[in-house]
Coordinates of C-alpha atoms and ligand atoms in Angstrom, one line a residue:
M18 CA 0.1 -0.2 0.1
D19 CA 1.6 3.7 -0.8
I20 CA 1.0 6.3 1.4
A21 CA -1.2 8.0 -0.2
K22 CA -3.6 5.1 -0.2
R23 CA -3.5 4.7 3.7
Y24 CA -3.7 8.3 4.9
Y25 CA -7.7 7.4 2.1
F26 CA -8.2 5.1 4.1
L27 CA -7.2 7.2 8.0
A28 CA -9.0 10.4 6.4
P29 CA -12.7 8.6 7.8
L30 CA -11.4 7.7 11.3
F31 CA -9.3 11.4 11.8
A32 CA -12.7 13.2 10.8
F33 CA -14.8 11.0 13.7
V34 CA -12.2 11.8 16.2
L35 CA -12.4 15.3 15.3
S36 CA -16.3 15.4 15.2
F37 CA -16.0 13.9 18.8
T38 CA -13.9 16.2 20.4
L39 CA -15.4 19.2 19.0
H40 CA -19.2 17.5 20.2
G41 CA -18.5 14.5 21.7
C42 CA -18.0 14.9 25.7
L43 CA -20.4 18.1 27.6
D44 CA -22.1 16.4 29.3
S45 CA -25.5 18.3 29.0
S46 CA -26.7 17.5 32.6
T47 CA -23.4 19.2 34.2
G48 CA -22.3 20.9 32.1
V49 CA -18.7 19.6 32.3
D50 CA -16.3 17.8 29.3
N51 CA -15.9 14.6 29.8
N52 CA -12.3 13.6 28.5
T53 CA -10.9 17.2 31.1
N54 CA -13.3 17.3 34.0
Q55 CA -13.9 21.0 33.4
F56 CA -16.8 22.9 33.5
V57 CA -17.3 24.4 30.1
S58 CA -17.4 28.3 29.6
R59 CA -17.4 28.8 25.3
A60 CA -19.5 25.2 23.8
A61 CA -22.6 27.1 22.1
P62 CA -25.6 28.8 23.7
G63 CA -28.6 27.0 25.0
A64 CA -26.0 23.9 25.0
S65 CA -25.8 23.8 29.4
A66 CA -29.8 25.0 29.0
K67 CA -30.4 22.1 31.7
V68 CA -27.2 22.6 34.0
F69 CA -28.9 26.7 34.3
L70 CA -32.7 25.0 35.1
E71 CA -32.1 22.5 37.1
D72 CA -30.6 22.5 40.6
S73 CA -28.3 18.9 40.5
S74 CA -25.2 20.1 40.0
F75 CA -25.2 23.6 40.5
A76 CA -27.8 25.0 43.8
S77 CA -26.7 28.7 42.7
L78 CA -26.5 31.4 39.8
S79 CA -24.2 34.4 39.9
V80 CA -24.2 37.4 36.5
E81 CA -21.4 39.2 36.2
I82 CA -22.4 42.6 34.7
D83 CA -19.7 44.9 32.7
Y84 CA -20.9 47.6 31.0
M85 CA -18.3 50.2 28.3
P86 CA -19.3 53.7 29.4
G87 CA -22.3 55.7 29.3
H88 CA -24.7 51.9 29.5
Q89 CA -24.6 50.8 32.7
P90 CA -28.1 49.1 33.3
S91 CA -30.2 50.4 35.1
Q92 CA -31.4 48.5 38.5
D93 CA -35.2 47.8 37.1
A94 CA -33.4 46.1 34.1
L95 CA -31.9 43.8 36.7
D96 CA -34.5 43.6 39.6
S97 CA -36.6 42.3 36.1
L98 CA -34.2 39.9 35.7
K99 CA -33.7 37.9 38.5
T100 CA -37.4 37.7 39.0
F101 CA -37.5 35.8 35.7
L102 CA -34.8 33.5 36.1
Q103 CA -36.1 33.1 40.1
K104 CA -39.2 32.2 38.6
R105 CA -38.1 30.0 36.1
L106 CA -34.6 28.4 37.6
H107 CA -34.9 25.3 39.9
K108 CA -32.3 27.4 42.0
S109 CA -32.3 28.1 45.6
D110 CA -29.8 31.7 45.7
I111 CA -29.6 33.9 42.2
T112 CA -27.3 36.4 42.4
I113 CA -26.9 39.4 39.2
N114 CA -23.8 41.3 40.5
T115 CA -23.6 45.0 40.5
P116 CA -21.9 45.6 37.5
T117 CA -18.5 47.3 36.6
E118 CA -17.2 49.4 34.2
V119 CA -15.0 48.1 31.9
Q120 CA -12.9 50.2 28.9
S121 CA -14.6 51.4 25.6
G122 CA -14.5 48.9 22.3
G123 CA -14.4 52.7 20.7
G124 CA -17.9 52.5 19.5
G125 CA -19.4 51.9 16.0
T126 CA -19.9 48.5 15.4
Y127 CA -18.4 45.1 16.8
S128 CA -18.1 41.2 15.4
A129 CA -19.3 38.9 17.1
N130 CA -15.7 37.7 17.2
E131 CA -14.6 41.5 19.1
I132 CA -16.9 40.5 21.6
R133 CA -15.3 37.2 22.2
S134 CA -12.4 39.0 23.2
F135 CA -13.6 41.6 25.2
E136 CA -15.0 38.6 27.6
E137 CA -11.5 37.5 27.4
K138 CA -10.3 40.1 28.7
Y139 CA -12.7 41.3 31.4
R140 CA -14.6 38.4 32.3
N141 CA -13.4 37.5 36.2
N142 CA -15.9 34.7 36.7
Y143 CA -16.2 31.1 35.5
T144 CA -18.0 28.0 36.5
D145 CA -15.9 25.8 38.8
S146 CA -17.8 22.6 38.5
R147 CA -16.0 21.1 41.8
N148 CA -18.6 24.5 43.7
N149 CA -21.5 24.8 43.6
T150 CA -21.9 27.7 41.8
L151 CA -23.3 28.6 38.4
H152 CA -21.0 31.6 36.5
A153 CA -22.9 33.7 33.3
Y154 CA -21.6 36.7 31.9
F155 CA -23.0 40.1 30.2
L156 CA -21.2 42.2 28.6
I157 CA -22.9 45.6 27.3
T158 CA -21.6 47.5 24.9
D159 CA -20.8 50.8 23.6
G160 CA -22.0 50.4 19.5
K161 CA -24.3 48.4 17.8
Y162 CA -24.1 45.0 16.2
Q163 CA -21.7 44.0 12.9
E164 CA -23.1 41.7 11.6
Q165 CA -26.8 42.8 12.1
N166 CA -27.7 46.9 12.9
N167 CA -31.5 46.7 14.6
V168 CA -30.2 43.5 16.9
L169 CA -31.0 44.3 20.6
G170 CA -28.6 42.1 22.5
I171 CA -27.1 37.6 21.5
A172 CA -26.4 35.0 23.4
Y173 CA -22.9 34.0 21.8
Y174 CA -21.5 30.7 24.2
N175 CA -22.9 28.9 26.4
T176 CA -22.8 31.4 29.8
S177 CA -22.2 34.4 28.0
M178 CA -25.2 37.1 26.8
A179 CA -23.8 40.7 24.8
F180 CA -25.9 43.6 24.4
F181 CA -25.6 46.7 22.2
G182 CA -25.4 49.8 24.1
S183 CA -26.3 52.1 21.2
T184 CA -28.9 50.0 19.8
I185 CA -30.7 50.1 23.1
E186 CA -30.7 53.8 23.2
E187 CA -31.6 54.3 19.5
A188 CA -35.0 52.5 20.3
S189 CA -35.9 53.6 23.8
S190 CA -35.2 57.3 22.2
G191 CA -37.3 59.5 20.7
L192 CA -40.9 60.6 21.2
G193 CA -43.6 57.6 22.3
A194 CA -40.8 54.7 22.4
P195 CA -40.6 52.8 25.2
P196 CA -38.0 53.8 28.6
R197 CA -35.0 52.1 28.5
E198 CA -35.6 49.9 30.8
K199 CA -38.0 48.4 29.0
V200 CA -36.1 47.6 26.6
E201 CA -32.9 46.5 28.5
G202 CA -34.8 43.9 30.7
T203 CA -36.6 42.5 27.6
V204 CA -33.9 42.0 26.0
F205 CA -31.9 40.4 28.8
Q206 CA -34.8 38.5 29.8
H207 CA -35.1 37.2 26.1
E208 CA -31.7 36.7 25.3
F209 CA -30.9 34.3 28.6
G210 CA -34.0 32.4 27.0
H211 CA -31.4 31.2 24.5
I212 CA -28.8 30.6 27.5
L213 CA -31.8 28.6 28.9
G214 CA -31.7 26.6 25.3
L215 CA -35.8 28.2 23.7
V216 CA -36.9 27.8 21.1
G217 CA -35.8 24.1 20.4
N218 CA -32.0 24.9 20.9
G219 CA -31.1 22.8 23.8
T220 CA -34.5 22.2 25.4
P221 CA -36.5 20.1 23.0
T222 CA -40.0 21.3 22.6
Q223 CA -42.7 20.5 23.2
S224 CA -45.5 21.4 20.6
D225 CA -44.6 23.2 17.4
H226 CA -44.3 26.3 18.1
K227 CA -40.5 26.8 16.0
T228 CA -39.7 29.1 13.8
A229 CA -38.4 27.7 10.3
G230 CA -34.0 28.5 10.7
S231 CA -33.9 30.6 14.6
A232 CA -34.5 29.4 17.6
H233 CA -37.7 31.8 18.6
C234 CA -40.9 31.0 19.3
T235 CA -44.3 30.9 16.8
A236 CA -46.8 32.7 19.3
D237 CA -46.6 36.3 18.7
E238 CA -47.4 37.5 23.0
C239 CA -44.4 35.4 23.6
L240 CA -40.8 37.0 25.2
M241 CA -39.1 34.7 22.6
K242 CA -40.6 36.2 19.5
S243 CA -37.7 37.3 16.9
T244 CA -38.8 40.8 16.4
V245 CA -38.4 41.0 20.2
E246 CA -34.8 41.2 19.9
T247 CA -34.7 43.4 17.7
T248 CA -35.5 47.1 17.4
D249 CA -38.7 46.6 15.0
F250 CA -40.4 45.8 18.5
F251 CA -40.0 48.8 20.6
A252 CA -40.4 50.7 17.3
N253 CA -44.1 49.4 16.4
L254 CA -45.6 45.9 18.3
F255 CA -44.1 46.7 23.1
D256 CA -47.1 48.1 24.4
G257 CA -45.1 48.6 27.5
S258 CA -44.9 45.9 28.9
I259 CA -42.1 43.1 28.9
P260 CA -43.4 39.7 27.3
D261 CA -44.3 36.7 29.4
L262 CA -42.7 33.1 28.1
D263 CA -46.0 31.7 26.0
P264 CA -47.5 28.6 27.8
Q265 CA -45.4 26.4 25.5
C266 CA -41.6 27.6 26.0
V267 CA -42.9 26.8 29.6
T268 CA -44.0 24.0 28.9
D269 CA -40.6 23.1 27.5
L270 CA -38.2 24.4 30.2
Q271 CA -40.3 22.5 32.6
A272 CA -39.7 19.1 30.8
N273 CA -35.5 20.2 30.8
G274 CA -35.9 20.5 34.3
G275 CA -37.1 23.8 34.6
K276 CA -39.7 25.4 36.5
Ligands
ZN12 ZN1 -33.0 35.6 20.3
ZN13 ZN1 -42.7 30.7 23.0

C-alpha cells in the first residue's frame, strides 16, 4: 500500500476523532467535558440549558455584568431579570452582581469575534464544577452589532450574552419610545431565554412552536418571538410591559428541568 492510499483509509478515522473532540464529550446535565473534567464555558448557546434549569449540579447562579462607559444598565432591568430567573430556574440562590464599568471598545460596530475577545479581557468569573455556583456573563457594549444593525442583544456562548448599548439607546429615545429599563429588561430576559435552550435549541420542544431557521417562538405574545431582540419590536409592537414566555415555552422549560 502506498502512502496516499494509507492516508485515504485513515481519513474517516480522523474525521470521527475530530467530531468527537468538538461535540461528543460535553455532558448536557453537568456542563462538564468528560475528557478534561472541566466545566465548559465556551460551548454553543443552549448547550448547558439543563444545567441552568436544574439544581442538581449547581444550586446557585451568579451573573457577572460588565458595561462600557455610558451604558450602565438600570436597576429596574436587573431586578426584572432576577425575577424572571427565580420564576423559571430551580436555583436556591440567584445573584445579579453590581455592574462593573470596563473600557470603551471604541464605539461604532462590533463583530461577534470582537465580543468574544472583550469577554476574554474583562470576564472575571468562570464556573468551576467542584463548586456549587454556576456563572453567567453579560457584556453591555457601547456600539451596535456589525452583523445586524437592529439587533439589541446576542447569546454567543452557553454562559455568555452581549448587548448593544447604542442600539438600546436608539430604541428608547424619541417621541413615544419605551423607557430604557423596559427595553433592557426585555432583551436581557430574551437572551437568557436562549441560554435556557429556547426555542428547540438545547431544550427540546414539547409542541410545534419553533420558527423555521432560528431558535425563536411562533407565538405572537411570546418573549421568544424573533422580533423581540430587535428595534422593530420596540418601534411598532411593544405595549409597555415586558412580554412573558408563552405557555409552550414554559412547558418546554419544565420538561427540561425548569419550573
Ligand atoms: Zn433571539
Ligand atoms: Zn414561546
